[in-house]
Short mmCIF file of C-alpha atoms in Angstrom, two decimals:
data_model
loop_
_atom_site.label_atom_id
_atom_site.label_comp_id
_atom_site.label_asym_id
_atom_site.label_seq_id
_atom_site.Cartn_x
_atom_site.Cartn_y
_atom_site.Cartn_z
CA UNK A 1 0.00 0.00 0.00
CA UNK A 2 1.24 3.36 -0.69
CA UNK A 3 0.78 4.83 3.09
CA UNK A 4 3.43 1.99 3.83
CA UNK A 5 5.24 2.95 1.39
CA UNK A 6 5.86 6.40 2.08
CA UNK A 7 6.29 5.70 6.00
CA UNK A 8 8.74 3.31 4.96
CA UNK A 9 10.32 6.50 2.86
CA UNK A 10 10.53 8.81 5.65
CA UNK A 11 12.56 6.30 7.73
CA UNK A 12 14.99 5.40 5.35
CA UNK A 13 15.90 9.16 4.92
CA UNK A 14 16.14 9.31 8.87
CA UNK A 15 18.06 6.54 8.99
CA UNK A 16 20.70 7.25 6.34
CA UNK A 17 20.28 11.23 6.24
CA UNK A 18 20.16 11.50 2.44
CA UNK A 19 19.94 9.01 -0.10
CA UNK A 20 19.91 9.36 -4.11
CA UNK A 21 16.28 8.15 -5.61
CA UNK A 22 18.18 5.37 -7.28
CA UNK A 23 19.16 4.14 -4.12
CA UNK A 24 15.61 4.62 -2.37
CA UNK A 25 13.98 2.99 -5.91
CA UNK A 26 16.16 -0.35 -4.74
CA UNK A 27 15.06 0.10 -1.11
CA UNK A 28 11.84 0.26 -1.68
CA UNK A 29 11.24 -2.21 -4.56
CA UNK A 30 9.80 0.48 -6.72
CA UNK A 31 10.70 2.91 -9.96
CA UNK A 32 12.79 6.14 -10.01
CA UNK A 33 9.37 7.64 -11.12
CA UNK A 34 7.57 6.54 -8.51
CA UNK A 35 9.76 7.61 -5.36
CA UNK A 36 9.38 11.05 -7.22
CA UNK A 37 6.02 10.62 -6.94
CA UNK A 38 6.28 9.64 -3.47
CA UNK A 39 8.56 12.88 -3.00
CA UNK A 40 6.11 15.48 -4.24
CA UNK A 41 3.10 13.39 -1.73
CA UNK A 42 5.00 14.08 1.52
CA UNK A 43 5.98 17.75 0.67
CA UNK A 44 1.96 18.22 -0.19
CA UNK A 45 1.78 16.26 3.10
CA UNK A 46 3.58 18.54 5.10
CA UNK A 47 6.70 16.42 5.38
CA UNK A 48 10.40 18.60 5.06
CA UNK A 49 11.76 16.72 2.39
CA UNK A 50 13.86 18.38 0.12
CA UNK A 51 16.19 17.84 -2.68
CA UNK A 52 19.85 18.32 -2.89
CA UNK A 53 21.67 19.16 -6.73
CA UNK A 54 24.97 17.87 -7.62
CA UNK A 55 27.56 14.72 -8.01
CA UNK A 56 26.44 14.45 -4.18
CA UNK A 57 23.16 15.28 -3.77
CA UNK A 58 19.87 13.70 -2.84
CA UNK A 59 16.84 13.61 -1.17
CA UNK A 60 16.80 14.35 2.47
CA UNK A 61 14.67 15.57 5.36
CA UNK A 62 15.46 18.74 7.57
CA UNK A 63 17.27 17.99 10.69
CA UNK A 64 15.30 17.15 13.86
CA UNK A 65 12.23 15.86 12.10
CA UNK A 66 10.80 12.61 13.61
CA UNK A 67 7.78 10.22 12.74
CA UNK A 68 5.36 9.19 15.80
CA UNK A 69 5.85 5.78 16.49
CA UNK A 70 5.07 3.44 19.36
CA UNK A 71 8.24 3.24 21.28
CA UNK A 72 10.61 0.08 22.00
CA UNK A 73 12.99 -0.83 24.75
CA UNK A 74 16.17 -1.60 23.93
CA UNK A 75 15.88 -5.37 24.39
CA UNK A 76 12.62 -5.57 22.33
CA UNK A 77 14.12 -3.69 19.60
CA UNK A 78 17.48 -5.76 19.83
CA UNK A 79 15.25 -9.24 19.90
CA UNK A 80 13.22 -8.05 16.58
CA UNK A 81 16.29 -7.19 14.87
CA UNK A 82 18.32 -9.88 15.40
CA UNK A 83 15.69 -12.12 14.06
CA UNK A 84 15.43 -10.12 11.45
CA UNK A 85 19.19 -10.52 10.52
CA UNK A 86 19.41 -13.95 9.50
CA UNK A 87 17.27 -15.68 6.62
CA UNK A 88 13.96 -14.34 7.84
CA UNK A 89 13.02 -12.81 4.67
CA UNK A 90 12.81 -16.11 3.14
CA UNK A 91 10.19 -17.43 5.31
CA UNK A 92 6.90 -17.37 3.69
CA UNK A 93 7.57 -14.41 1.42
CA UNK A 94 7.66 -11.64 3.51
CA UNK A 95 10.76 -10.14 2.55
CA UNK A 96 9.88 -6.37 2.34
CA UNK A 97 7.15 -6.61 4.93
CA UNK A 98 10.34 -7.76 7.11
CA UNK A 99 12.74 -5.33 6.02
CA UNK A 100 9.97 -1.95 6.58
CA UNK A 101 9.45 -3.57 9.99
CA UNK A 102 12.86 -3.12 11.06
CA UNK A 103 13.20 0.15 9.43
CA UNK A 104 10.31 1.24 12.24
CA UNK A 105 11.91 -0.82 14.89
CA UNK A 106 15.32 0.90 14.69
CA UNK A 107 13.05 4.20 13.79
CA UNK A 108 11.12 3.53 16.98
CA UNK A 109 14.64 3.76 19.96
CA UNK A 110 15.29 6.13 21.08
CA UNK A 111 18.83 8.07 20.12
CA UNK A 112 20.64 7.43 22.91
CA UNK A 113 19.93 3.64 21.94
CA UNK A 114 19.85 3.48 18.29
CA UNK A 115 23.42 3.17 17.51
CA UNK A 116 24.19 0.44 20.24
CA UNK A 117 21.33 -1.41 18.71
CA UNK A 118 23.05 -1.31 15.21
CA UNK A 119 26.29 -2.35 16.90
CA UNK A 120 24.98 -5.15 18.82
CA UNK A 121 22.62 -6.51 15.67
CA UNK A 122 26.14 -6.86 13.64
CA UNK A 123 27.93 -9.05 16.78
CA UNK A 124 24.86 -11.65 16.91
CA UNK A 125 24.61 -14.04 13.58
CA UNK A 126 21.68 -16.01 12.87
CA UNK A 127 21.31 -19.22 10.56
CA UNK A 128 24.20 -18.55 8.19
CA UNK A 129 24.47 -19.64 4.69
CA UNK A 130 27.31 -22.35 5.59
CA UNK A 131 28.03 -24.32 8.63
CA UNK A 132 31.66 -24.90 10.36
CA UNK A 133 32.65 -27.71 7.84
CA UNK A 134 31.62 -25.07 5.11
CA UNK A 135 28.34 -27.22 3.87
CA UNK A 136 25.68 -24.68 2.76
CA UNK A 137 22.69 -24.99 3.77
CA UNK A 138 20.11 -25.55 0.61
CA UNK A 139 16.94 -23.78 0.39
CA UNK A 140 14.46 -24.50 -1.36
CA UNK A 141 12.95 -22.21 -4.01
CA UNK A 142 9.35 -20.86 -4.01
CA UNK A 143 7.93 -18.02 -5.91
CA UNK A 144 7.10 -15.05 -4.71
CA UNK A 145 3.50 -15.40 -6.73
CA UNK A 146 2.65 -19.09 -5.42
CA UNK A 147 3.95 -18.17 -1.97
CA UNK A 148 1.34 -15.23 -1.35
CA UNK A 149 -1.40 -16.54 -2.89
CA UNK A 150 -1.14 -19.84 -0.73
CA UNK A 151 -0.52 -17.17 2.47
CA UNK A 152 -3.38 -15.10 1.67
CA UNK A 153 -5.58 -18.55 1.26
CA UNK A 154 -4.16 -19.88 4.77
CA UNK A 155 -5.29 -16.48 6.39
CA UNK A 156 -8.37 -15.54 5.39
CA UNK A 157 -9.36 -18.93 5.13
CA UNK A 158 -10.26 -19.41 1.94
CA UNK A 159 -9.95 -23.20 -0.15
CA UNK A 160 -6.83 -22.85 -2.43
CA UNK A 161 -5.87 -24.58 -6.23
CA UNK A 162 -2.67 -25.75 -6.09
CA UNK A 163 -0.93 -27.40 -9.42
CA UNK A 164 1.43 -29.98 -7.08
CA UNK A 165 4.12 -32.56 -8.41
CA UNK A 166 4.13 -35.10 -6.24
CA UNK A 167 7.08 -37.51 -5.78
CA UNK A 168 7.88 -39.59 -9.64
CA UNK A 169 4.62 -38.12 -10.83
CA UNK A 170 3.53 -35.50 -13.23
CA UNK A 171 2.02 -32.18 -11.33
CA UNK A 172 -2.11 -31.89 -11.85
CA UNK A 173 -4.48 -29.56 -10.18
CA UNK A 174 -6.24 -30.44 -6.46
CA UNK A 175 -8.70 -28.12 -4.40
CA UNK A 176 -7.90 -28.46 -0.61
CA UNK A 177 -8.47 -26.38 2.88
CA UNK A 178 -5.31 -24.69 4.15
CA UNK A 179 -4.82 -25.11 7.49
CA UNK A 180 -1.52 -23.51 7.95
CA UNK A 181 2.09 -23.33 7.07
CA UNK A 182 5.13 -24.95 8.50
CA UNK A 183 8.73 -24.14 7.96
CA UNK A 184 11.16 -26.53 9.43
CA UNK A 185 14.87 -26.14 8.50
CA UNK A 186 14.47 -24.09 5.39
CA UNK A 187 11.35 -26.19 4.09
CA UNK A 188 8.09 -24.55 4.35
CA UNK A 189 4.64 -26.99 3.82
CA UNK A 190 1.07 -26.38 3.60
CA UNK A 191 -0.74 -28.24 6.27
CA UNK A 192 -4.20 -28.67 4.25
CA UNK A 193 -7.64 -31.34 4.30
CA UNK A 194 -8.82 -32.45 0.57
CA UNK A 195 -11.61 -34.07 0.97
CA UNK A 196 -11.53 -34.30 4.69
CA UNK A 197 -8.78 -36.32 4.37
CA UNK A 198 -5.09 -34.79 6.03
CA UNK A 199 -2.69 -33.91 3.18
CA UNK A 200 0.59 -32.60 3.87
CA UNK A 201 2.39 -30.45 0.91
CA UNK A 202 5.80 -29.40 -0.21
CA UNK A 203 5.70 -25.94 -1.13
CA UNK A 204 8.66 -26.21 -3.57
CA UNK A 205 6.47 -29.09 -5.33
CA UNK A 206 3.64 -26.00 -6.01
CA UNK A 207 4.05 -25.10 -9.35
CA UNK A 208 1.35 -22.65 -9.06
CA UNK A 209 -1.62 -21.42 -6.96
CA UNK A 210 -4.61 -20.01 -7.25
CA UNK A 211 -6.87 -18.64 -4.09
CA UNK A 212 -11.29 -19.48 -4.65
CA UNK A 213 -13.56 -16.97 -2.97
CA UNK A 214 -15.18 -20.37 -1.59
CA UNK A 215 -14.29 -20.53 2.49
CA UNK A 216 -12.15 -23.41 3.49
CA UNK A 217 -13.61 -26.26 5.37
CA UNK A 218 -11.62 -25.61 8.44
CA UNK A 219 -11.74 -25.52 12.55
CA UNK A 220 -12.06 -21.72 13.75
CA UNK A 221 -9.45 -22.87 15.98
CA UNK A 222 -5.81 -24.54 15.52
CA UNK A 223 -2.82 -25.85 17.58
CA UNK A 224 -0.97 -26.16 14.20
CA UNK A 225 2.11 -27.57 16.98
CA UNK A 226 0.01 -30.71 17.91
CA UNK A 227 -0.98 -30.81 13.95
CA UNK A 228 2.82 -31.29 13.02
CA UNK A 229 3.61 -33.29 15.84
CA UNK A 230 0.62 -35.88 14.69
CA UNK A 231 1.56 -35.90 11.52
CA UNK A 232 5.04 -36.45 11.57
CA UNK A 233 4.25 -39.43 13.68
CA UNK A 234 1.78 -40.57 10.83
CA UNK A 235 4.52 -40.14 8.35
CA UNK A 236 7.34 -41.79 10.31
CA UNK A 237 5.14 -44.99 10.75
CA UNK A 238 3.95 -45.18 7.17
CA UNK A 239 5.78 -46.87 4.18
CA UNK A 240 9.00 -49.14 4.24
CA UNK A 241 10.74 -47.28 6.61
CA UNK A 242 13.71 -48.72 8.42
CA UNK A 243 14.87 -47.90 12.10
CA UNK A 244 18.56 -48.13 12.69
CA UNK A 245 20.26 -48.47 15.44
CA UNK A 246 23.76 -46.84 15.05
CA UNK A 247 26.54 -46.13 17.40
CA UNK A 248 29.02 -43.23 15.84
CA UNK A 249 31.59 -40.49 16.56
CA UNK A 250 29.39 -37.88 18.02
CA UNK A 251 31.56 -35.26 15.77
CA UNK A 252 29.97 -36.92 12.95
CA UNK A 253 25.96 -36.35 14.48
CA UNK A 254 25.10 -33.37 12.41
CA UNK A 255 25.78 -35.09 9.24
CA UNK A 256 23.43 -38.19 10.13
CA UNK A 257 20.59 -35.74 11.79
CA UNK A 258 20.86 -33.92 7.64
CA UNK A 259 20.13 -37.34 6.60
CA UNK A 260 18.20 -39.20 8.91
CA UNK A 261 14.07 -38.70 8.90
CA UNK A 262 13.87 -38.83 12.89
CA UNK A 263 16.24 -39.86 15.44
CA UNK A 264 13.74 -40.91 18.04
CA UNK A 265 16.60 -41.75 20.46
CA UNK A 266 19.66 -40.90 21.83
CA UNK A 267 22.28 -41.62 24.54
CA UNK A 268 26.05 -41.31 25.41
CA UNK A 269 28.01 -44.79 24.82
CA UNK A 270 30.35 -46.62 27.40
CA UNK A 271 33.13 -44.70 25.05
CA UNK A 272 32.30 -41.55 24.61
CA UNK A 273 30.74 -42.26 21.62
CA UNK A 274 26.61 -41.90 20.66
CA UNK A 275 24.09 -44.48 20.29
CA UNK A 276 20.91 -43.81 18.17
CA UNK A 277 17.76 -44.56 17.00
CA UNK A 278 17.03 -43.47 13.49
CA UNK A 279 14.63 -43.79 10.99
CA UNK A 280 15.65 -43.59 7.02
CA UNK A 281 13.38 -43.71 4.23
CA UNK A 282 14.33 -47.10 3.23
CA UNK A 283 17.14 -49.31 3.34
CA UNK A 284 19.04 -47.69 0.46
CA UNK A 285 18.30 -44.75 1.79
CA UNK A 286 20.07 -45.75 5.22
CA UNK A 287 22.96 -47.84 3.64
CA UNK A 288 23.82 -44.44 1.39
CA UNK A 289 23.38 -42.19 4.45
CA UNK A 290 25.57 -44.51 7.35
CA UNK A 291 28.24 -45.06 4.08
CA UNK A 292 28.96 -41.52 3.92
CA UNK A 293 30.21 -41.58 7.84
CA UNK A 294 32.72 -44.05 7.01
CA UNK A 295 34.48 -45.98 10.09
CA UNK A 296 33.23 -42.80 12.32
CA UNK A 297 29.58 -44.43 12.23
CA UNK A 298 28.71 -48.53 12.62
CA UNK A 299 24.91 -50.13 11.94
CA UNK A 300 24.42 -52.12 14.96
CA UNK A 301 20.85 -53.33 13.40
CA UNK A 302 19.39 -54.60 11.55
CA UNK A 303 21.70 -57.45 10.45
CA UNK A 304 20.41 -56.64 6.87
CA UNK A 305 22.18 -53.69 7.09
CA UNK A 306 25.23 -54.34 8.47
CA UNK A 307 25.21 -57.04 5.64
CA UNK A 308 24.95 -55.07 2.58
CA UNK A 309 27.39 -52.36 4.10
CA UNK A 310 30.52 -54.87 4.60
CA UNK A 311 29.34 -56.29 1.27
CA UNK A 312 30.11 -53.02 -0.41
CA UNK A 313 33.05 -52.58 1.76
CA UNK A 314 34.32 -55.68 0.65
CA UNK A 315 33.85 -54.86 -3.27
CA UNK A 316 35.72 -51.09 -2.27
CA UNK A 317 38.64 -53.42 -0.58
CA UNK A 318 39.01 -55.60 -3.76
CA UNK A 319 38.91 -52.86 -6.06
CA UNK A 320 41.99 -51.77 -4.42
CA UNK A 321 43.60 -54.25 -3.44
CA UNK A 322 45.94 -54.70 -6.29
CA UNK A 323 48.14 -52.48 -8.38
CA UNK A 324 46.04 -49.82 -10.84
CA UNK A 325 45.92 -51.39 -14.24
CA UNK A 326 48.14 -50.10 -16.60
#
């Protein structure tokens, strides 16, 4: 909306003093023309905005001006913006909604605060792209388009077309009832009924979406918590999944909770190593997963297991056992 907009204006010019429209164009996620636009509203508006000519000019606003705002603390401000820091903006596609918000947060200390804030934001890190072994994390991608119309589906509870790909099939069009929408470690799903049966969805599987005016077939009220919690359950018990128990170097346990489905348990061993539960997809998908550990990880059960892994141990051993052929 364009009131948002041109609040969001105002504090970028008290926050950086002056700033070219070019600049304020990126910022904002608009055209050149438009911030001019914008420019000429809050002058009618009664704002003191004015322009500055030359290699280093600019827009700015006269010195001492200040927007009403509702006032943070210092720790409420410094908890909002250091969630706001990490990958935030990814989360359900409310990138600019986040980045205007904490344009009013650090807007909204007061001066004495504001700089300490800034300071403190830049010594706290959240989620970062790689981890210590220098692995980046993947995300997965979702468009801006299918995101928001699934969002604007989920809250105002509305039934939603979705064209989904499904595992080793070809995507076709379903009606359901959002429910809600889950991110968990970069993944965000639609918790939805179809039918008034529970379907679970991969958002990176939408290809495209499409909100009804119909209302969703819904409770007024949801703990979507317990709604994960039951599902993920369902899922874990479904299919040919295979439990593992594993005992491994517990340098290694990152790698194998990537992996893994669940690990439903977990305890110290008489060595200082780890002994765990976990469940794989299948038992490919747990012979790939415990191979990649090497001797830091060893598949206690099933025997099945521990079979097919000294098998292919055995075939790596042969290979080179003897001299490379010439």
């Amino acid at each position: 909306m364009r009131a948002d907009r041109l609040v969001s204006l105002v504090l970028l010019l008290r926050r950086h003093g002056r700033l070219t429209a070019d600049t304020i164009a990126r910022e904002l996620e608009v055209s050149t023309r438009t911030v001019l636009r914008d420019m000429e509203a809050l002058s009618a508006a009664g704002v003191p905005v004015y322009a500055e000519r030359g290699r280093h000019g600019g827009f700015a606003l006269s010195p001492g001006f200040r927007t009403e705002l509702t006032g943070l603390n210092h720790d409420e401000a410094l908890a909002l913006l250091t969630a706001g820091s990490g990958r935030g903006e990814q989360v359900f596609g409310l990138g600019s909604a986040l980045a205007s918000a904490m344009r009013k947060v650090v807007d909204a200390l007061p001066e004495s605060h504001r700089a300490t804030a800034g300071d403190a934001t830049r010594r706290l890190l959240v989620a970062p792209e790689t981890d210590l072994l220098s692995r980046r994390l993947v995300t997965e991608e979702v468009s801006d388009t299918t995101m928001i119309e699934v969002r604007r589906a989920v809250l105002a509870g509305h039934k939603l077309r979705i064209h989904y790909a499904a595992t080793g099939q070809a995507p076709r069009w379903r009606t359901v009832d959002p429910i809600g929408l889950v991110t968990v470690r970069d993944r965000v799903y639609l918790l939805a009924t179809r039918s008034g049966a529970d379907r679970t969805y991969r958002l990176s599987r939408v290809r495209d979406a499409e909100e009804l005016p119909e209302t969703a077939q819904r409770p007024d009220r949801v703990d979507l918590d317990r709604i994960w919690r039951e599902r993920s359950a369902r899922f874990l018990s479904d299919g040919d999944h295979v439990t593992v128990l594993v005992r491994m170097n517990p340098a290694r346990r990152e790698e194998l909770l990537d992996t893994a489905l669940a690990v439903r348990a977990e305890e110290p061993d008489e060595d200082g190593w780890l002994r765990l539960e976990a469940t794989f997809q299948d038992s490919r998908h747990a012979e790939w997963a415990l191979w990649q550990l090497g001797t830091d990880a060893e598949a206690l059960a099933p025997r099945s297991l521990r079979a097919s892994l000294r098998d292919r141990a055995a075939a790596i051993a042969a290979r080179y056992g003897d001299s490379p052929r010439e």
